[in-house]
Amino acid sequence: DIVMTQTRPSLSVTPGQPASISCKSSQSLLHRNGNTYLYWYVQKPGQAPQLLLYEVSNRFSGVPERFSGSGSGTDFTLKISRAEAEDVGIYYCMQTLEFPLTFGGGTKVEIK
Amino acid sequence: EVQLLESGGGLVQSGGSLRLSCAASGFTLSGNTMSWVRHVPGKGLEWLSRISGSGDGISYADSVRGRFTISRDTSKNTLYLQMNSLRAEDTAVYYCAKAHTTLVTAPDYWGQGTLVTVSS
């Protein structure tokens, strides 16, 4: 199985300041078709997970522009350019290159 | 508008069974891969199973293979998860989720979840 690792379990951010969350996979998520199958989700308190970014850097419908993604191969980063109070939650990366789909352990973002 | 509504969760004894349902609206199951994912309280997310839009592509996580069965009724546009031989470690909130595209299983829309509690 592909192991997804988020080394930072929690992060405290000042409103208006940037935040960065890293994710590493145990093998490359680059498919032979040229796509990289790394997704980012956020689970806000008491809610179901929500899709933020797909294939590393593409924002899902309705996701604010302050969220961006980067990376390739096995190393990926989610960035929030200016954190807002509503960004509180647990952020998960997930690989969908092969079964079983696997998630990182999550990074809990708190706003100071 | 895509909507997913899970039901069927509850309290069950270890070794018992439950069947979860997920009623879908705003799209058809026959055209979309669907998954079940669970969230163990205080822990992370775990993908459990998927069924393809055609119905002939089924996959399971090792942790549930042989105990859980995914299925669907396209006439009711409803997804199911039959859970047998339940264990305490199966206690979690269970979500059904629709795949983002026909090429990937990664979810885009999720239901609100249904809580399953397995007592030992």
Short mmCIF file of N, CA and C in Angstrom, two decimals, chain B:
data_model
loop_
_atom_site.label_atom_id
_atom_site.label_comp_id
_atom_site.label_asym_id
_atom_site.label_seq_id
_atom_site.Cartn_x
_atom_site.Cartn_y
_atom_site.Cartn_z
N GLU B 1 -28.43 19.44 -7.99
CA GLU B 1 -27.52 19.49 -6.85
C GLU B 1 -27.26 18.07 -6.35
N VAL B 2 -25.97 17.75 -6.20
CA VAL B 2 -25.60 16.43 -5.69
C VAL B 2 -25.91 16.35 -4.20
N GLN B 3 -26.62 15.30 -3.81
CA GLN B 3 -26.89 15.06 -2.40
C GLN B 3 -26.73 13.58 -2.10
N LEU B 4 -26.15 13.31 -0.93
CA LEU B 4 -25.95 11.94 -0.46
C LEU B 4 -26.44 11.87 0.98
N LEU B 5 -27.29 10.89 1.27
CA LEU B 5 -27.87 10.78 2.60
C LEU B 5 -27.71 9.36 3.11
N GLU B 6 -26.83 9.21 4.11
CA GLU B 6 -26.60 7.90 4.71
C GLU B 6 -27.61 7.61 5.80
N SER B 7 -27.85 6.32 6.01
CA SER B 7 -28.71 5.87 7.10
C SER B 7 -28.31 4.45 7.46
N GLY B 8 -28.83 3.98 8.58
CA GLY B 8 -28.60 2.59 8.96
C GLY B 8 -27.60 2.39 10.08
N GLY B 9 -26.95 3.47 10.50
CA GLY B 9 -25.99 3.33 11.59
C GLY B 9 -26.71 3.09 12.92
N GLY B 10 -25.92 2.76 13.92
CA GLY B 10 -26.50 2.52 15.23
C GLY B 10 -25.56 1.73 16.11
N LEU B 11 -26.11 1.24 17.21
CA LEU B 11 -25.34 0.46 18.17
C LEU B 11 -25.54 -1.03 17.90
N VAL B 12 -24.45 -1.76 17.82
CA VAL B 12 -24.51 -3.19 17.56
C VAL B 12 -23.45 -3.89 18.40
N GLN B 13 -23.72 -5.11 18.77
CA GLN B 13 -22.75 -5.87 19.55
C GLN B 13 -21.66 -6.44 18.66
N SER B 14 -20.52 -6.66 19.26
CA SER B 14 -19.41 -7.27 18.54
C SER B 14 -19.86 -8.61 17.94
N GLY B 15 -19.53 -8.83 16.68
CA GLY B 15 -19.94 -10.03 15.97
C GLY B 15 -21.23 -9.85 15.19
N GLY B 16 -21.91 -8.75 15.43
CA GLY B 16 -23.19 -8.50 14.78
C GLY B 16 -23.04 -7.91 13.39
N SER B 17 -24.20 -7.56 12.80
CA SER B 17 -24.24 -7.04 11.43
C SER B 17 -25.07 -5.77 11.36
N LEU B 18 -24.77 -4.96 10.35
CA LEU B 18 -25.54 -3.77 10.03
C LEU B 18 -25.48 -3.57 8.53
N ARG B 19 -26.52 -2.95 7.97
CA ARG B 19 -26.47 -2.55 6.57
C ARG B 19 -26.68 -1.04 6.50
N LEU B 20 -25.68 -0.39 5.93
CA LEU B 20 -25.78 1.05 5.71
C LEU B 20 -26.34 1.32 4.32
N SER B 21 -27.11 2.39 4.23
CA SER B 21 -27.65 2.82 2.95
C SER B 21 -27.21 4.25 2.66
N CYS B 22 -27.14 4.58 1.39
CA CYS B 22 -26.78 5.93 0.97
C CYS B 22 -27.67 6.28 -0.22
N ALA B 23 -28.63 7.14 0.03
CA ALA B 23 -29.54 7.57 -1.04
C ALA B 23 -28.92 8.74 -1.77
N ALA B 24 -28.78 8.58 -3.08
CA ALA B 24 -28.15 9.61 -3.91
C ALA B 24 -29.19 10.37 -4.72
N SER B 25 -28.96 11.65 -4.90
CA SER B 25 -29.81 12.46 -5.78
C SER B 25 -28.95 13.49 -6.48
N GLY B 26 -29.44 13.95 -7.62
CA GLY B 26 -28.70 14.93 -8.40
C GLY B 26 -27.74 14.31 -9.40
N PHE B 27 -27.60 12.99 -9.39
CA PHE B 27 -26.77 12.25 -10.33
C PHE B 27 -27.19 10.78 -10.25
N THR B 28 -26.66 9.96 -11.16
CA THR B 28 -27.03 8.55 -11.16
C THR B 28 -25.85 7.68 -10.75
N LEU B 29 -26.11 6.68 -9.93
CA LEU B 29 -25.06 5.75 -9.52
C LEU B 29 -24.49 5.00 -10.72
N SER B 30 -25.31 4.74 -11.72
CA SER B 30 -24.86 3.95 -12.87
C SER B 30 -23.80 4.68 -13.68
N GLY B 31 -23.65 5.97 -13.46
CA GLY B 31 -22.65 6.71 -14.20
C GLY B 31 -21.45 7.15 -13.37
N ASN B 32 -21.41 6.71 -12.12
CA ASN B 32 -20.38 7.20 -11.21
C ASN B 32 -19.87 6.13 -10.26
N THR B 33 -18.56 6.12 -10.05
CA THR B 33 -17.98 5.28 -9.02
C THR B 33 -18.32 5.85 -7.65
N MET B 34 -18.66 4.97 -6.71
CA MET B 34 -19.00 5.36 -5.36
C MET B 34 -18.10 4.65 -4.36
N SER B 35 -17.82 5.33 -3.26
CA SER B 35 -16.98 4.75 -2.20
C SER B 35 -17.64 4.87 -0.84
N TRP B 36 -17.16 4.03 0.06
CA TRP B 36 -17.43 4.18 1.49
C TRP B 36 -16.11 4.51 2.17
N VAL B 37 -16.14 5.50 3.04
CA VAL B 37 -14.97 5.95 3.80
C VAL B 37 -15.43 6.11 5.25
N ARG B 38 -14.55 5.76 6.20
CA ARG B 38 -14.93 5.95 7.59
C ARG B 38 -13.94 6.83 8.33
N HIS B 39 -14.44 7.43 9.41
CA HIS B 39 -13.63 8.28 10.26
C HIS B 39 -13.77 7.77 11.68
N VAL B 40 -12.68 7.19 12.18
CA VAL B 40 -12.67 6.73 13.55
C VAL B 40 -12.48 7.93 14.46
N PRO B 41 -13.29 8.09 15.48
CA PRO B 41 -13.16 9.24 16.38
C PRO B 41 -11.74 9.40 16.89
N GLY B 42 -11.20 10.60 16.75
CA GLY B 42 -9.85 10.88 17.21
C GLY B 42 -8.75 10.38 16.29
N LYS B 43 -9.15 9.74 15.22
CA LYS B 43 -8.17 9.24 14.24
C LYS B 43 -8.49 9.80 12.86
N GLY B 44 -7.86 9.26 11.87
CA GLY B 44 -8.00 9.81 10.53
C GLY B 44 -9.06 9.11 9.70
N LEU B 45 -8.99 9.40 8.41
CA LEU B 45 -9.93 8.84 7.44
C LEU B 45 -9.39 7.54 6.87
N GLU B 46 -10.29 6.60 6.63
CA GLU B 46 -9.91 5.31 6.05
C GLU B 46 -10.87 4.97 4.91
N TRP B 47 -10.34 4.82 3.71
CA TRP B 47 -11.14 4.36 2.58
C TRP B 47 -11.42 2.88 2.74
N LEU B 48 -12.65 2.47 2.48
CA LEU B 48 -13.05 1.08 2.72
C LEU B 48 -13.34 0.29 1.45
N SER B 49 -14.09 0.90 0.53
CA SER B 49 -14.56 0.13 -0.61
C SER B 49 -15.06 1.05 -1.70
N ARG B 50 -15.09 0.53 -2.95
CA ARG B 50 -15.67 1.27 -4.05
C ARG B 50 -16.38 0.32 -4.99
N ILE B 51 -17.35 0.89 -5.69
CA ILE B 51 -18.03 0.16 -6.75
C ILE B 51 -18.09 1.08 -7.96
N SER B 52 -17.73 0.57 -9.10
CA SER B 52 -17.65 1.39 -10.31
C SER B 52 -19.05 1.71 -10.84
N GLY B 53 -19.11 2.65 -11.76
CA GLY B 53 -20.38 3.02 -12.36
C GLY B 53 -21.05 1.86 -13.08
N SER B 54 -20.26 1.00 -13.67
CA SER B 54 -20.81 -0.16 -14.36
C SER B 54 -21.24 -1.25 -13.39
N GLY B 55 -20.72 -1.18 -12.18
CA GLY B 55 -21.06 -2.17 -11.16
C GLY B 55 -20.16 -3.37 -11.11
N ASP B 56 -19.27 -3.50 -12.10
CA ASP B 56 -18.44 -4.71 -12.14
C ASP B 56 -17.03 -4.47 -11.58
N GLY B 57 -16.74 -3.25 -11.18
CA GLY B 57 -15.46 -2.96 -10.56
C GLY B 57 -15.64 -2.73 -9.08
N ILE B 58 -15.20 -3.68 -8.27
CA ILE B 58 -15.37 -3.59 -6.81
C ILE B 58 -14.02 -3.81 -6.16
N SER B 59 -13.72 -2.97 -5.17
CA SER B 59 -12.45 -3.08 -4.44
C SER B 59 -12.73 -2.87 -2.96
N TYR B 60 -11.85 -3.47 -2.13
CA TYR B 60 -11.98 -3.34 -0.68
C TYR B 60 -10.62 -3.09 -0.05
N ALA B 61 -10.65 -2.42 1.10
CA ALA B 61 -9.46 -2.34 1.94
C ALA B 61 -9.28 -3.68 2.64
N ASP B 62 -8.04 -4.01 2.96
CA ASP B 62 -7.77 -5.29 3.62
C ASP B 62 -8.52 -5.42 4.95
N SER B 63 -8.70 -4.29 5.63
CA SER B 63 -9.31 -4.31 6.95
C SER B 63 -10.76 -4.77 6.95
N VAL B 64 -11.42 -4.71 5.78
CA VAL B 64 -12.84 -5.08 5.72
C VAL B 64 -13.14 -6.17 4.71
N ARG B 65 -12.15 -6.52 3.92
CA ARG B 65 -12.39 -7.55 2.89
C ARG B 65 -12.82 -8.85 3.55
N GLY B 66 -13.89 -9.44 3.00
CA GLY B 66 -14.41 -10.68 3.55
C GLY B 66 -15.47 -10.46 4.62
N ARG B 67 -15.56 -9.26 5.15
CA ARG B 67 -16.57 -8.96 6.18
C ARG B 67 -17.61 -7.96 5.67
N PHE B 68 -17.19 -7.01 4.85
CA PHE B 68 -18.08 -5.97 4.32
C PHE B 68 -18.33 -6.24 2.84
N THR B 69 -19.54 -5.88 2.39
CA THR B 69 -19.90 -6.03 0.98
C THR B 69 -20.57 -4.76 0.49
N ILE B 70 -20.02 -4.21 -0.59
CA ILE B 70 -20.61 -3.01 -1.20
C ILE B 70 -21.55 -3.46 -2.32
N SER B 71 -22.65 -2.75 -2.45
CA SER B 71 -23.60 -3.05 -3.52
C SER B 71 -24.43 -1.81 -3.80
N ARG B 72 -25.29 -1.91 -4.78
CA ARG B 72 -26.14 -0.76 -5.11
C ARG B 72 -27.41 -1.26 -5.78
N ASP B 73 -28.43 -0.40 -5.74
CA ASP B 73 -29.68 -0.63 -6.45
C ASP B 73 -29.89 0.60 -7.33
N THR B 74 -29.62 0.44 -8.62
CA THR B 74 -29.72 1.60 -9.51
C THR B 74 -31.15 2.07 -9.69
N SER B 75 -32.12 1.19 -9.51
CA SER B 75 -33.51 1.62 -9.64
C SER B 75 -33.91 2.56 -8.50
N LYS B 76 -33.24 2.40 -7.36
CA LYS B 76 -33.48 3.28 -6.21
C LYS B 76 -32.40 4.35 -6.06
N ASN B 77 -31.39 4.27 -6.93
CA ASN B 77 -30.24 5.17 -6.85
C ASN B 77 -29.65 5.19 -5.44
N THR B 78 -29.49 4.00 -4.89
CA THR B 78 -29.04 3.85 -3.51
C THR B 78 -27.86 2.90 -3.44
N LEU B 79 -26.88 3.29 -2.64
CA LEU B 79 -25.66 2.53 -2.39
C LEU B 79 -25.79 1.85 -1.04
N TYR B 80 -25.18 0.68 -0.89
CA TYR B 80 -25.26 -0.05 0.37
C TYR B 80 -23.87 -0.51 0.83
N LEU B 81 -23.78 -0.74 2.13
CA LEU B 81 -22.61 -1.40 2.70
C LEU B 81 -23.11 -2.39 3.74
N GLN B 82 -23.02 -3.67 3.42
CA GLN B 82 -23.38 -4.72 4.36
C GLN B 82 -22.16 -5.02 5.21
N MET B 83 -22.31 -4.88 6.51
CA MET B 83 -21.19 -5.06 7.42
C MET B 83 -21.48 -6.24 8.34
N ASN B 84 -20.67 -7.27 8.24
CA ASN B 84 -20.82 -8.47 9.07
C ASN B 84 -19.61 -8.63 9.98
N SER B 85 -19.76 -9.50 10.97
CA SER B 85 -18.66 -9.79 11.90
C SER B 85 -18.03 -8.52 12.44
N LEU B 86 -18.86 -7.62 12.88
CA LEU B 86 -18.37 -6.31 13.33
C LEU B 86 -17.52 -6.43 14.59
N ARG B 87 -16.52 -5.56 14.64
CA ARG B 87 -15.56 -5.52 15.75
C ARG B 87 -15.59 -4.14 16.39
N ALA B 88 -15.06 -4.05 17.59
CA ALA B 88 -15.02 -2.76 18.28
C ALA B 88 -14.28 -1.71 17.45
N GLU B 89 -13.25 -2.15 16.74
CA GLU B 89 -12.46 -1.20 15.94
C GLU B 89 -13.17 -0.71 14.70
N ASP B 90 -14.36 -1.25 14.43
CA ASP B 90 -15.16 -0.74 13.32
C ASP B 90 -16.02 0.46 13.74
N THR B 91 -15.98 0.80 15.02
CA THR B 91 -16.71 1.97 15.50
C THR B 91 -16.18 3.22 14.80
N ALA B 92 -17.07 3.93 14.11
CA ALA B 92 -16.65 5.08 13.31
C ALA B 92 -17.87 5.77 12.73
N VAL B 93 -17.65 6.93 12.15
CA VAL B 93 -18.65 7.57 11.29
C VAL B 93 -18.37 7.11 9.87
N TYR B 94 -19.40 6.59 9.22
CA TYR B 94 -19.27 6.06 7.87
C TYR B 94 -19.86 7.03 6.86
N TYR B 95 -19.08 7.34 5.84
CA TYR B 95 -19.49 8.26 4.79
C TYR B 95 -19.57 7.53 3.46
N CYS B 96 -20.59 7.85 2.68
CA CYS B 96 -20.57 7.47 1.28
C CYS B 96 -20.10 8.70 0.50
N ALA B 97 -19.48 8.45 -0.64
CA ALA B 97 -18.90 9.55 -1.41
C ALA B 97 -18.90 9.22 -2.89
N LYS B 98 -19.09 10.24 -3.68
CA LYS B 98 -19.14 10.11 -5.14
C LYS B 98 -17.76 10.41 -5.72
N ALA B 99 -17.32 9.65 -6.70
CA ALA B 99 -16.02 9.87 -7.31
C ALA B 99 -16.00 11.18 -8.10
N HIS B 100 -14.81 11.78 -8.10
CA HIS B 100 -14.64 13.08 -8.76
C HIS B 100 -14.81 12.98 -10.27
N THR B 101 -14.21 11.97 -10.87
CA THR B 101 -14.32 11.79 -12.32
C THR B 101 -14.45 10.30 -12.63
N THR B 102 -14.62 10.00 -13.89
CA THR B 102 -14.72 8.59 -14.28
C THR B 102 -13.36 7.90 -14.24
N LEU B 103 -12.29 8.69 -14.16
CA LEU B 103 -10.95 8.11 -14.18
C LEU B 103 -10.38 7.86 -12.79
N VAL B 104 -10.92 8.55 -11.80
CA VAL B 104 -10.38 8.38 -10.45
C VAL B 104 -11.50 8.05 -9.49
N THR B 105 -11.14 7.40 -8.38
CA THR B 105 -12.11 7.06 -7.35
C THR B 105 -12.19 8.13 -6.27
N ALA B 106 -11.19 9.01 -6.22
CA ALA B 106 -11.17 10.05 -5.19
C ALA B 106 -12.49 10.79 -5.15
N PRO B 107 -13.04 10.97 -3.94
CA PRO B 107 -14.35 11.61 -3.84
C PRO B 107 -14.34 13.11 -4.10
N ASP B 108 -15.48 13.60 -4.61
CA ASP B 108 -15.70 15.03 -4.59
C ASP B 108 -16.84 15.37 -3.62
N TYR B 109 -17.96 14.73 -3.73
CA TYR B 109 -19.07 14.98 -2.80
C TYR B 109 -19.22 13.84 -1.80
N TRP B 110 -19.50 14.24 -0.56
CA TRP B 110 -19.63 13.30 0.55
C TRP B 110 -21.00 13.49 1.22
N GLY B 111 -21.52 12.41 1.77
CA GLY B 111 -22.69 12.53 2.63
C GLY B 111 -22.29 13.07 3.98
N GLN B 112 -23.26 13.23 4.87
CA GLN B 112 -23.00 13.76 6.20
C GLN B 112 -22.59 12.69 7.19
N GLY B 113 -22.69 11.44 6.81
CA GLY B 113 -22.18 10.36 7.63
C GLY B 113 -23.23 9.75 8.56
N THR B 114 -22.98 8.50 8.92
CA THR B 114 -23.82 7.80 9.88
C THR B 114 -22.91 7.07 10.87
N LEU B 115 -23.23 7.19 12.15
CA LEU B 115 -22.37 6.66 13.20
C LEU B 115 -22.68 5.20 13.49
N VAL B 116 -21.64 4.40 13.48
CA VAL B 116 -21.74 2.99 13.84
C VAL B 116 -20.93 2.78 15.12
N THR B 117 -21.58 2.23 16.13
CA THR B 117 -20.90 1.95 17.39
C THR B 117 -20.99 0.46 17.66
N VAL B 118 -19.84 -0.17 17.81
CA VAL B 118 -19.78 -1.61 18.06
C VAL B 118 -19.34 -1.81 19.50
N SER B 119 -20.21 -2.41 20.29
CA SER B 119 -19.89 -2.62 21.70
C SER B 119 -19.26 -4.00 21.88
N SER B 120 -18.26 -4.02 22.74
CA SER B 120 -17.59 -5.29 23.02
C SER B 120 -18.12 -5.86 24.34
#
